[in-house]
Coordinates of C-alpha atoms and ligand atoms in Angstrom, one line a residue:
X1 CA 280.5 4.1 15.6
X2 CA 278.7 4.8 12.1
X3 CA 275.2 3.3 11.5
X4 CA 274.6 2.4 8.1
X5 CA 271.4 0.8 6.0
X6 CA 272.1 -2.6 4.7
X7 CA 272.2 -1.1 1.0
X8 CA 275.3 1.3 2.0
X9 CA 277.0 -2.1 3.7
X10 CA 276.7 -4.1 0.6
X11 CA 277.5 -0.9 -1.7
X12 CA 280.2 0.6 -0.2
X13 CA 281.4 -2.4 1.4
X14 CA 283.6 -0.7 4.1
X15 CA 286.1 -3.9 4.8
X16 CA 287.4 -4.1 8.2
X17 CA 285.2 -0.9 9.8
X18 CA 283.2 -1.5 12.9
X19 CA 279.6 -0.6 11.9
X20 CA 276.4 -0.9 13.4
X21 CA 273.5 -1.7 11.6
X22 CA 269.6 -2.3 12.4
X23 CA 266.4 -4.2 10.4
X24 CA 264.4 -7.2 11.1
X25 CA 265.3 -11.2 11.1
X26 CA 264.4 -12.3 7.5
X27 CA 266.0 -16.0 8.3
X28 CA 267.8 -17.5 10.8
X29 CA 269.9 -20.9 10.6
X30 CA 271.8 -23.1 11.9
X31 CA 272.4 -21.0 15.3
X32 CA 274.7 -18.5 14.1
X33 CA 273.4 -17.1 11.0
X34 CA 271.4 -14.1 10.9
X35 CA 270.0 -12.8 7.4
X36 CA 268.7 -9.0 8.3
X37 CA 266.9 -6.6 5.9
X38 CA 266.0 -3.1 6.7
X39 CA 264.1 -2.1 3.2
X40 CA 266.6 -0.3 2.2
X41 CA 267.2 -3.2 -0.7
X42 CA 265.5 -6.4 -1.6
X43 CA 268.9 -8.2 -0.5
X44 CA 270.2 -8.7 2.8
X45 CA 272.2 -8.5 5.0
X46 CA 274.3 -11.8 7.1
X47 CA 275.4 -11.3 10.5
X48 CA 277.3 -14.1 11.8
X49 CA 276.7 -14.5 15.3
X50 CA 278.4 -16.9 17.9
X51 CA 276.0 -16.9 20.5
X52 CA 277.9 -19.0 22.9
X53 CA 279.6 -15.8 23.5
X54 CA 276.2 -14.1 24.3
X55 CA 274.0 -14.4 27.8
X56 CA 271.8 -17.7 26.3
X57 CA 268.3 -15.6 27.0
X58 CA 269.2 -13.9 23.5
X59 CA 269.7 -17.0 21.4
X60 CA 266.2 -17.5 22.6
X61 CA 265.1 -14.2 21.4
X62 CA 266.2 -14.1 17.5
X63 CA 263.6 -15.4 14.8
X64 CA 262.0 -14.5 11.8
X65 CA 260.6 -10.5 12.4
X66 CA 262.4 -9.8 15.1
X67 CA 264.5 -6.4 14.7
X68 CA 267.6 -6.1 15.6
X69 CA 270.7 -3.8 16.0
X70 CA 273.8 -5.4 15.2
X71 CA 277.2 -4.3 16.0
X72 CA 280.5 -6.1 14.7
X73 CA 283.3 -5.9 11.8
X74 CA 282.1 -6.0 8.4
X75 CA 284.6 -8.7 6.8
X76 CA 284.8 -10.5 3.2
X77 CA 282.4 -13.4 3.5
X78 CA 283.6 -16.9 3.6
X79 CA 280.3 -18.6 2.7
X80 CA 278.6 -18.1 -1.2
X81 CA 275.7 -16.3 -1.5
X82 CA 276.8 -13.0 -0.8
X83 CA 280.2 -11.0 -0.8
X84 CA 280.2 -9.1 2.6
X85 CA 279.1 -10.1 6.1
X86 CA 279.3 -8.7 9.8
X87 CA 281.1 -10.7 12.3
X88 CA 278.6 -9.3 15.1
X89 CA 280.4 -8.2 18.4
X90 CA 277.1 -6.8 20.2
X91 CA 273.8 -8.0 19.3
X92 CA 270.5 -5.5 20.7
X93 CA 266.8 -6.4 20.4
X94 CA 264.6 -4.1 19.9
X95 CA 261.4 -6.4 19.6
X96 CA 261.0 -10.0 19.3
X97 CA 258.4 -11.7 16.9
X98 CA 257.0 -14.9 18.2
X99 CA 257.0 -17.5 16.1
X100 CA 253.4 -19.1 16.9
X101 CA 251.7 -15.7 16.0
X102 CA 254.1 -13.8 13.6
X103 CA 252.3 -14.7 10.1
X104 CA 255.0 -14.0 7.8
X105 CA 257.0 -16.6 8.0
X106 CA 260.1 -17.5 5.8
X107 CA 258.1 -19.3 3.2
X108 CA 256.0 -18.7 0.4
X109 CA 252.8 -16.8 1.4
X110 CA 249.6 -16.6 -1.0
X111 CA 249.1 -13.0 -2.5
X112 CA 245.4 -13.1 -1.2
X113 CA 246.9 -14.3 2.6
X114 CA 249.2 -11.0 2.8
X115 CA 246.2 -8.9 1.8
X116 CA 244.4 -9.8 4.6
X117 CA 248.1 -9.1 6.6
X118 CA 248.5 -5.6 4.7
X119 CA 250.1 -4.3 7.3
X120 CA 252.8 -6.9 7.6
X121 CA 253.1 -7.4 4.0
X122 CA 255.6 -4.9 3.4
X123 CA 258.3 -7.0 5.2
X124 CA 258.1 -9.7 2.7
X125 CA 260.7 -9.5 -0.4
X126 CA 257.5 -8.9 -3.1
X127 CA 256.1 -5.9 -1.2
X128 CA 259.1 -4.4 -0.9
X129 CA 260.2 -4.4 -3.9
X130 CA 256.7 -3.3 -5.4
X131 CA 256.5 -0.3 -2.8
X132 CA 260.4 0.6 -3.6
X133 CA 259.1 0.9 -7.6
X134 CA 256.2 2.5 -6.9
X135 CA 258.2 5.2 -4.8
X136 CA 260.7 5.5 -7.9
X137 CA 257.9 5.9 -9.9
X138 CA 256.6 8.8 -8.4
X139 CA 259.6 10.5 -8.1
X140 CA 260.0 9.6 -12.0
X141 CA 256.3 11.8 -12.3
X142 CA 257.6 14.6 -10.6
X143 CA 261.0 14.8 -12.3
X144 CA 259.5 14.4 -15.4
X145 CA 257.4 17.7 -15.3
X146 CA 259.3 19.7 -13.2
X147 CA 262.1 19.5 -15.8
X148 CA 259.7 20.0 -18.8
X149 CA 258.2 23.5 -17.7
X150 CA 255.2 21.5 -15.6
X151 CA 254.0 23.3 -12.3
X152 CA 252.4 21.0 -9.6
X153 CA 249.0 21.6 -8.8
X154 CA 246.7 20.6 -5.9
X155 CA 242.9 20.1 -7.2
X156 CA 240.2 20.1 -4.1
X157 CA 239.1 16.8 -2.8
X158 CA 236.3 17.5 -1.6
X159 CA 234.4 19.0 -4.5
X160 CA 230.8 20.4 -5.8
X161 CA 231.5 18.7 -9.5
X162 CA 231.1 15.7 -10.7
X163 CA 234.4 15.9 -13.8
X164 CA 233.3 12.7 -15.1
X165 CA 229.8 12.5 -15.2
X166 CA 229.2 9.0 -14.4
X167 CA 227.8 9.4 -11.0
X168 CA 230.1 7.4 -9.5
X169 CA 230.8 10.1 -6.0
X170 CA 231.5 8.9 -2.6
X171 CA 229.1 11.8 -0.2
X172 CA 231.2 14.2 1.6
X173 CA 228.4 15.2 4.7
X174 CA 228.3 16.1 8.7
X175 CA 224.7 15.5 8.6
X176 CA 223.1 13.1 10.6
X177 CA 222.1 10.4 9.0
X178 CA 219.1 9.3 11.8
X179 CA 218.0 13.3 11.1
X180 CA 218.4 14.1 8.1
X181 CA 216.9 17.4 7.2
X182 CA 214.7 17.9 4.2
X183 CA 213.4 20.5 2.1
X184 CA 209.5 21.2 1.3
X185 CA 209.3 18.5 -1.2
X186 CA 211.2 15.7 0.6
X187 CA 214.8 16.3 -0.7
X188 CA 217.7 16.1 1.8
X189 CA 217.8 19.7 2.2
X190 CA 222.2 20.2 1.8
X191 CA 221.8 23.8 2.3
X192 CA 221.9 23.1 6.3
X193 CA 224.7 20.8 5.1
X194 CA 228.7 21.5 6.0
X195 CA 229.1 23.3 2.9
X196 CA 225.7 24.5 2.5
X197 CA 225.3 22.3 -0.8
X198 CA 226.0 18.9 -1.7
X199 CA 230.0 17.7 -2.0
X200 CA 231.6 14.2 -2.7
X201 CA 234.9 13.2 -3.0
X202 CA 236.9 14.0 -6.3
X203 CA 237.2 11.4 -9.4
X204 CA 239.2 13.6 -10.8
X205 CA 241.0 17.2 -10.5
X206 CA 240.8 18.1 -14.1
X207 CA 238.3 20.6 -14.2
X208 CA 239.9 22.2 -11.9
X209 CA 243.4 21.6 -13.3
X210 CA 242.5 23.1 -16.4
X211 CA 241.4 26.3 -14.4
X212 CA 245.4 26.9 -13.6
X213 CA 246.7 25.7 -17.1
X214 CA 244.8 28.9 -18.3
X215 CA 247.2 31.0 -16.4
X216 CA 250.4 28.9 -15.6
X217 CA 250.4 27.1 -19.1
X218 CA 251.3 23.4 -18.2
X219 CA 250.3 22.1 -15.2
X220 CA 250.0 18.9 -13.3
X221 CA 248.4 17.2 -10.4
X222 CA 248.9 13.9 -8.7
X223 CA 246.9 13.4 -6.3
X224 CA 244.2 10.8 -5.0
X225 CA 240.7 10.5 -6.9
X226 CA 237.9 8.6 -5.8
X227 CA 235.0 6.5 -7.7
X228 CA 232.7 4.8 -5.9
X229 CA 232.1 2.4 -9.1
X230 CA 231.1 -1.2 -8.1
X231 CA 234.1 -3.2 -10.1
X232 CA 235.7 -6.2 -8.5
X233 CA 238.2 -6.2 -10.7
X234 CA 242.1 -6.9 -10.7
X235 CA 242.3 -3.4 -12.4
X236 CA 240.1 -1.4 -10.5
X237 CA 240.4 0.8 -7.0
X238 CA 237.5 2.5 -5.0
X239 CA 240.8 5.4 -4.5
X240 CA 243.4 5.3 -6.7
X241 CA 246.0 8.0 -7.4
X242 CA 246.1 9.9 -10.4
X243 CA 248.3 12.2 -12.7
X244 CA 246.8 14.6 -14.7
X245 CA 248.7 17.4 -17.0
X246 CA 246.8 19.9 -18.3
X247 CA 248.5 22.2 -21.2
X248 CA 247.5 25.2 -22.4
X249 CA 247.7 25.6 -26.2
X250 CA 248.1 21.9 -26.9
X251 CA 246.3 20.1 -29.1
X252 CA 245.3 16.0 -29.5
X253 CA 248.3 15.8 -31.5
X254 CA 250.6 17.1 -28.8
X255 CA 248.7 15.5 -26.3
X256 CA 249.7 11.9 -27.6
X257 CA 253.4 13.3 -27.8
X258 CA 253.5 14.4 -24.3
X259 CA 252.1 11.0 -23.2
X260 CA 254.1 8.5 -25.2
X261 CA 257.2 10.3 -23.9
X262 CA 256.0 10.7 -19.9
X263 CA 255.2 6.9 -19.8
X264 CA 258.8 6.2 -22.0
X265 CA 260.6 8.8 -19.2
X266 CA 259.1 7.5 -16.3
X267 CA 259.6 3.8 -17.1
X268 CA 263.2 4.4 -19.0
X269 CA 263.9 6.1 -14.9
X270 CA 262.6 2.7 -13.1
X271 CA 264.8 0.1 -14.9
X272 CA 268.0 2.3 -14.7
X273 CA 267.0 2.6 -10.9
X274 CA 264.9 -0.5 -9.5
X275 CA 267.5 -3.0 -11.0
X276 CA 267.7 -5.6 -8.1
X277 CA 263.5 -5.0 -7.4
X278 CA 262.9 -5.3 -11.2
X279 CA 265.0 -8.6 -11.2
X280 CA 264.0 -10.1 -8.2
X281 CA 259.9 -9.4 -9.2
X282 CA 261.0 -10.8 -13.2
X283 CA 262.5 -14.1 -10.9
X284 CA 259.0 -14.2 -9.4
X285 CA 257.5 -13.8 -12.5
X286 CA 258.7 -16.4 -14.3
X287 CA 258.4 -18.9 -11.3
X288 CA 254.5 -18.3 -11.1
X289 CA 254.3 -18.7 -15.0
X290 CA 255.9 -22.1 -14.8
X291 CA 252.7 -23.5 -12.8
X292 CA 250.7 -21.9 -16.0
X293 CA 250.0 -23.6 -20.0
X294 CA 252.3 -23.0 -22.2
X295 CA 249.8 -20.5 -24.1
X296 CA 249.2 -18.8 -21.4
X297 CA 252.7 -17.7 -20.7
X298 CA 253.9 -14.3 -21.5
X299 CA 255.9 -13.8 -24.7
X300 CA 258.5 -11.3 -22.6
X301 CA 260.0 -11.1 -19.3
X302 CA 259.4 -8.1 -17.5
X303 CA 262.8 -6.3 -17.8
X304 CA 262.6 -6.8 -21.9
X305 CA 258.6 -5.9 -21.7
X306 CA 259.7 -2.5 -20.1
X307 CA 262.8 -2.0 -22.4
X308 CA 260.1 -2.8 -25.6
X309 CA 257.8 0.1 -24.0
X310 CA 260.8 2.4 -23.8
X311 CA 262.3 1.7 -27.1
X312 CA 259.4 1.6 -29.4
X313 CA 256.7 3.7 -30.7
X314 CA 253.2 3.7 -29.6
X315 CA 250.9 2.8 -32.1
X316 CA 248.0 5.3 -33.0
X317 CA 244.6 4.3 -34.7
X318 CA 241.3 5.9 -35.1
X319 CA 238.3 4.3 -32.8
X320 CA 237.2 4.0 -36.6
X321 CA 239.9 1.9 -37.9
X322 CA 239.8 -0.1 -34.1
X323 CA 236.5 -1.0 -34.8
X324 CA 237.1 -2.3 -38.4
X325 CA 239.9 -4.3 -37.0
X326 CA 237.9 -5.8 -34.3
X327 CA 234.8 -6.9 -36.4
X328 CA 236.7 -8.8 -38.6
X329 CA 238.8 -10.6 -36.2
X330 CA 239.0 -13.8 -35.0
X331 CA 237.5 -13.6 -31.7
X332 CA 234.6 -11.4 -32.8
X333 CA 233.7 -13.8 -35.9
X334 CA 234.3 -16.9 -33.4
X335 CA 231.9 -15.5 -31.2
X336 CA 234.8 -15.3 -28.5
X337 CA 234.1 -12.1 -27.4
X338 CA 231.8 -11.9 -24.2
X339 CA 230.9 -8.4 -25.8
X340 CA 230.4 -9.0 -29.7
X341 CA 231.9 -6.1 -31.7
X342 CA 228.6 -5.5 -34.1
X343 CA 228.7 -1.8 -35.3
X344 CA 230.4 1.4 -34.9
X345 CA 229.4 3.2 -32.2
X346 CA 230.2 0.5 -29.5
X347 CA 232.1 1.2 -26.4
X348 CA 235.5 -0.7 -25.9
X349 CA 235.2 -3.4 -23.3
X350 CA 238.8 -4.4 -22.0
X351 CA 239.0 -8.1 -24.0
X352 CA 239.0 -5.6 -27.2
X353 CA 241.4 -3.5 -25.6
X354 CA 243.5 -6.6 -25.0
X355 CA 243.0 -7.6 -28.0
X356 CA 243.8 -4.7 -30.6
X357 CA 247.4 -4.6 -28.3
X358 CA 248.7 -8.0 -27.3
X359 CA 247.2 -9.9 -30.5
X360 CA 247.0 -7.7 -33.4
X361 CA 249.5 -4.6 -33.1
X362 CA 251.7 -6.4 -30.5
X363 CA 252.8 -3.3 -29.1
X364 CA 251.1 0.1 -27.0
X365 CA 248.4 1.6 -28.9
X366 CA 246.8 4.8 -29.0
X367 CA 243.4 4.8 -29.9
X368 CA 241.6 8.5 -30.7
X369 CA 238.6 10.2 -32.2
X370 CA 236.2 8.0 -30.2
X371 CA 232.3 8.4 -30.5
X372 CA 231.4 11.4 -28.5
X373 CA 228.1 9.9 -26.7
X374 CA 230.6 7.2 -25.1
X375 CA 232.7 9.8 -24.0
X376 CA 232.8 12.9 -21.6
X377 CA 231.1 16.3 -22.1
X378 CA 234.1 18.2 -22.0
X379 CA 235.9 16.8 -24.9
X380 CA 236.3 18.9 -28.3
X381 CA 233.6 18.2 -31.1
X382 CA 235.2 17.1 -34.6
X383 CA 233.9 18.7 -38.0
X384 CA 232.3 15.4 -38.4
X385 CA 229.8 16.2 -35.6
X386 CA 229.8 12.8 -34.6
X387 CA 233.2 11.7 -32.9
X388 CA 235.6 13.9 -30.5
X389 CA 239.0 14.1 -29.7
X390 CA 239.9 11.5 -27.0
X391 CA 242.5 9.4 -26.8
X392 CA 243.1 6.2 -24.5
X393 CA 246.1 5.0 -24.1
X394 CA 246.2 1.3 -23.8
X395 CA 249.1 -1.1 -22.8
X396 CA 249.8 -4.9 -23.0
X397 CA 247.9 -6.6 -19.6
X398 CA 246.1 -3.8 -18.1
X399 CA 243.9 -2.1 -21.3
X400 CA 243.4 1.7 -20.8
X401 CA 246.4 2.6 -18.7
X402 CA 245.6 6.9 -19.9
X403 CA 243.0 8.0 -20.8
X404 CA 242.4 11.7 -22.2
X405 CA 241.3 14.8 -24.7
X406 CA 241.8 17.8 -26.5
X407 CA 239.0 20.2 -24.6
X408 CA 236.5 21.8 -26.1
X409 CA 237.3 25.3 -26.0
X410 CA 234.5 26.6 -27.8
X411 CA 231.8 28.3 -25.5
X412 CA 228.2 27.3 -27.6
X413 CA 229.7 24.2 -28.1
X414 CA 230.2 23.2 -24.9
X415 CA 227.1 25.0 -23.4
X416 CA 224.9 22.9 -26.1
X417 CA 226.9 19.3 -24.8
X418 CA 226.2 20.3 -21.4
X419 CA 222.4 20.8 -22.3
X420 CA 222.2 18.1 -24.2
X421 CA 224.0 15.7 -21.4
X422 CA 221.3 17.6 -18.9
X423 CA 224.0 18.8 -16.5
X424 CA 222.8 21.9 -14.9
X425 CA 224.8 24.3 -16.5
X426 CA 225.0 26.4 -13.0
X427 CA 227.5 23.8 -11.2
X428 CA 229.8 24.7 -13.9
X429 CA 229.7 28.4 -14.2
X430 CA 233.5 28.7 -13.4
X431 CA 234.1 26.2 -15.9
X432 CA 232.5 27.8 -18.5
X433 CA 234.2 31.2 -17.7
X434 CA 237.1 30.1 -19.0
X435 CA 235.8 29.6 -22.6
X436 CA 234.3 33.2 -21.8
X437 CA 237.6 34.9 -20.9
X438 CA 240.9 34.3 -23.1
X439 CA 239.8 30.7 -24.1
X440 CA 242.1 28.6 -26.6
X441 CA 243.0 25.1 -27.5
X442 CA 244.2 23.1 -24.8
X443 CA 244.3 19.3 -24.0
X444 CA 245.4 17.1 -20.9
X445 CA 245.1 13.4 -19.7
X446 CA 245.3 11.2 -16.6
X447 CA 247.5 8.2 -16.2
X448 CA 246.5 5.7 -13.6
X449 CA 249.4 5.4 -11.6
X450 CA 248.4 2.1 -9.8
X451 CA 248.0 1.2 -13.4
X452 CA 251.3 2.1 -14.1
X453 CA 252.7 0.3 -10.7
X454 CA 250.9 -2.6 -12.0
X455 CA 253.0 -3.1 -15.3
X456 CA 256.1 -1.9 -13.9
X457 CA 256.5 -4.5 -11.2
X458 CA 253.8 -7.1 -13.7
X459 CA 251.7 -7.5 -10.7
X460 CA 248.7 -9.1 -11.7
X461 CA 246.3 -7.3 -9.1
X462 CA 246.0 -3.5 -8.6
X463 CA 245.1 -4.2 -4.9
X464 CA 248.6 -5.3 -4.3
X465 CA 250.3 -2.2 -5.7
X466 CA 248.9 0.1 -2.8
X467 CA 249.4 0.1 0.3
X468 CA 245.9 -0.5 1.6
X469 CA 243.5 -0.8 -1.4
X470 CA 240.1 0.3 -1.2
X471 CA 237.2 -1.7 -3.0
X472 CA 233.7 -2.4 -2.3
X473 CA 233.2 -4.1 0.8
X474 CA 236.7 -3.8 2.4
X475 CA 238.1 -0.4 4.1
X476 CA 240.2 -2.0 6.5
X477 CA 243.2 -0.4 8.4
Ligands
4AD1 O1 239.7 7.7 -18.2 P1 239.5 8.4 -16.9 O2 238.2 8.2 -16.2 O3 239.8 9.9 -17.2 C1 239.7 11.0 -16.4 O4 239.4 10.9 -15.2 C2 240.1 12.3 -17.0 N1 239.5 13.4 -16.2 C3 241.6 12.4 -17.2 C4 242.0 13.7 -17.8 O5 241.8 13.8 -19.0 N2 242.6 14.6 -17.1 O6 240.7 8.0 -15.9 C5 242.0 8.2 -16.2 C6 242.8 6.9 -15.9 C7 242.4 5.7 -16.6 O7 242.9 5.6 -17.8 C8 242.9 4.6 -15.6 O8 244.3 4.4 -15.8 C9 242.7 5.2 -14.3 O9 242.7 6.6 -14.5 N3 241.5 4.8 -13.6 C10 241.5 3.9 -12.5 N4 242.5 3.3 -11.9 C11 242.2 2.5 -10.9 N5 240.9 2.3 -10.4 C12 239.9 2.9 -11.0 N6 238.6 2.7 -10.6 C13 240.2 3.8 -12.1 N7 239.4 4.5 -13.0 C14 240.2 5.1 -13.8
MG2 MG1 238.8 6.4 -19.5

């Protein structure tokens, strides 16, 4: 007999076949009707069963999480609600759920609850379908660049650089931390270390991703990254995952090209393959913002907010002009802003991201030529000697969703930044090699990709677009 996933019974709706099918109870009602999902699709399956054929103990044994293997004739369905059922012949338990301890139970479940149940949470219908688009997402990444000339590239993890310069490194160390050796003047001596000097985890693999764009051309790596930044935020992870393309004789211009059309490719490949997910999380949507004000409520459902993203251009504006729009809007003269908007030179907080995209350009932006002392050493010096050329990419509800540069490819340049930044120039002697040897313009970025999860599926937290999120205070499972 052939076994097929719930999603090939109501596909290919094989009328009249014997088929066999397994998943877990998602309801059961009035004594006879079975609804059973395997993941395979947000919908499921019925299995009518008429257990007064059956041995009684298995009545007894069918509730909400139990999983199942279901034999029987797949017939039209007689009730509404769905088009094809199984007229089960042989019902098989695998495992029972008992109902006084099983926490997911078939009603509505508080977002914050199911964290706490993370491992259970990916049998209700919201987790599903978030994980399903997240897994089409990725799969969008890799498509993407593998058909535009991209080669995949694996950065370390464990790494002697800090690529950002923030500080923000999670300790990588076998030594014992009730003995921890020291050198002469009281340092912890790292030399008797694993590695013989001091490692952390990587924020980022563009340093090293820029190594291999110097010799493959375009590369990319998507991988996990790690910043051990204290934000309690609904848009920040302690490990996140990461893309980051690195070309090889691109410039900013190029740069913002390659980005605007990933984001549009990758998105464009979600809603012509998450349909159901993508209408079933819209549905959820647009229940929770019925229990919100009016003003509150999003201008676009989230199918139409994807197809805007997809079908229109990104907006790009100089930090400059940003920061002329910002001090002479609303908010900022209002005093709205928790971070007033006073002079160029400022960093961007997220309310004037949010700001500059859902109120005054109404669509993505792309914001470049930033200040270079808010911004990381390796990014290229303008003529102006003042700003340098970054771009963030920033979208309606999450703020910077990409953020990225042109590199500076000029040796003095960057040897005089790193000086002046007081980054001990020896950590990044390979780095610097590369503007020694063959060195030209080239650019890259990094998208977020819980970031991305996030507006795909319009979750409103970034810990529930991963499977178990990391943030401070809470490494469990
Ligand atoms: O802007 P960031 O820090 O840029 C870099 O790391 C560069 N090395 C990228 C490059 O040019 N190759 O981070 C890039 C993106 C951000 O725009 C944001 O989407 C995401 O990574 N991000 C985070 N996502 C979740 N949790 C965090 N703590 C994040 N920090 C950054
Ligand atoms: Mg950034």
């Amino acid at each position: 007999m052939k076994s097929y996933s719930v999603k090939e019974l109501l596909t290919k709706q094989p009328i009249g076949e014997s088929v066999e099918v397994n998943g877990w109870v998602k309801t059961f009602r009035s004594n006879r009707f079975v609804a059973l999902n395997d993941g395979s699709t947000i919908h499921n399956l019925q299995c009518v069963v008429d257990f007064e054929n059956f041995d009684e103990e298995l009545l007894k044994q069918i509730s909400t999480g139990a999983a199942l293997k279901v034999t029987g004739t797949l017939v039209e369905s007689q009730g509404r609600g769905q088009s094809v059922e199984i007229q089960a012949t042989d019902v098989f338990v695998h495992g029972t759920a008992d109902p006084e301890t099983y926490p997911i139970q078939p009603k509505k479940h508080s977002l914050e609850f199911l964290r706490e149940k993370a491992h259970l949470r990916v049998r209700t219908n919201t987790f599903s379908a978030v994980m399903r688009v997240r897994s089409a997402l990725a799969f969008a990444v890799h498509q993407y660049f593998q058909q535009n000339g991209f080669y995949y590239m694996h950065p370390p993890i464990i790494t002697g650089s800090d690529a950002e310069g923030a500080g923000e490194m999670f300790r990588v160390s076998t030594l014992d931390p009730q003995n921890t050796p020291l050198t002469e003047d009281g340092a912890v001596d790292y030399s008797q270390d694993f590695f013989g000097k001091e490692t952390n985890l990587t924020v980022s693999g563009q340093l090293e991703a820029e190594t291999y764009a110097m010799g493959l051309g375009k590369v990319y790596t998507f991988g996990p990254t790690f910043r051990a930044e204290n934000s309690n935020t609904s848009r920040h992870l302690a490990e996140f995952w990461m893309i980051e393309p690195e070309m090889a004789f691109y410039d900013l211009d190029a740069n913002m090209d390659l980005a605007e059309d990933f984001i549009q490719s990758i998105l464009k490949y979600v809603l012509e393959n998450c349909k159901d997910d993508l209408e079933f999380l819209e549905k959820r949507l647009l229940d929770e913002e019925k229990s919100k004000p009016q003003n509150e409520r999003s201008e676009m459902a989230l199918i139409e907010k994807l197809k805007f993203i997809v079908d229109n251009n990104f907006k790009r504006v100089s930090y400059t002009e940003a920061i002329d729009i910002l001090r002479n809007s609303k908010p900022n003269k209002k005093k709205k802003f928790q971070f007033p908007i006073n002079e160029w030179g400022a960093d961007l907080q997220s309310e004037h991201e949010r700001y500059l995209v859902e109120k005054h350009f109404k669509c993505p932006v792309i914001l470049f030529d930033y200040p270079a002392n808010i911004k990381a050493f390796y990014m290229r010096l303008n003529e102006d000697g003042k700003t340098v050329r970054a771009m963030d990419v920033l979208f309606p509800g999450i703020g910077e969703i990409v953020g990225g540069s042109q590199r500076e490819e000029r040796l003095e340049v960057l040897q005089q930044k790193i000086k002046a930044l007081d980054i001990d120039e020896k950590e990044l002697w390979w780095y610097l090699d590369l503007r020694r040897f063959g060195t030209a313009v080239h650019s890259g970025f990094g998208l977020g990709f819980e970031r991305m999860v996030q507006f795909a599926t319009g979750m409103g937290n970034i810990r529930d677009v991963i499977p178990y999120p990391r943030f401070p205070q809470n490494a469990e499972f």
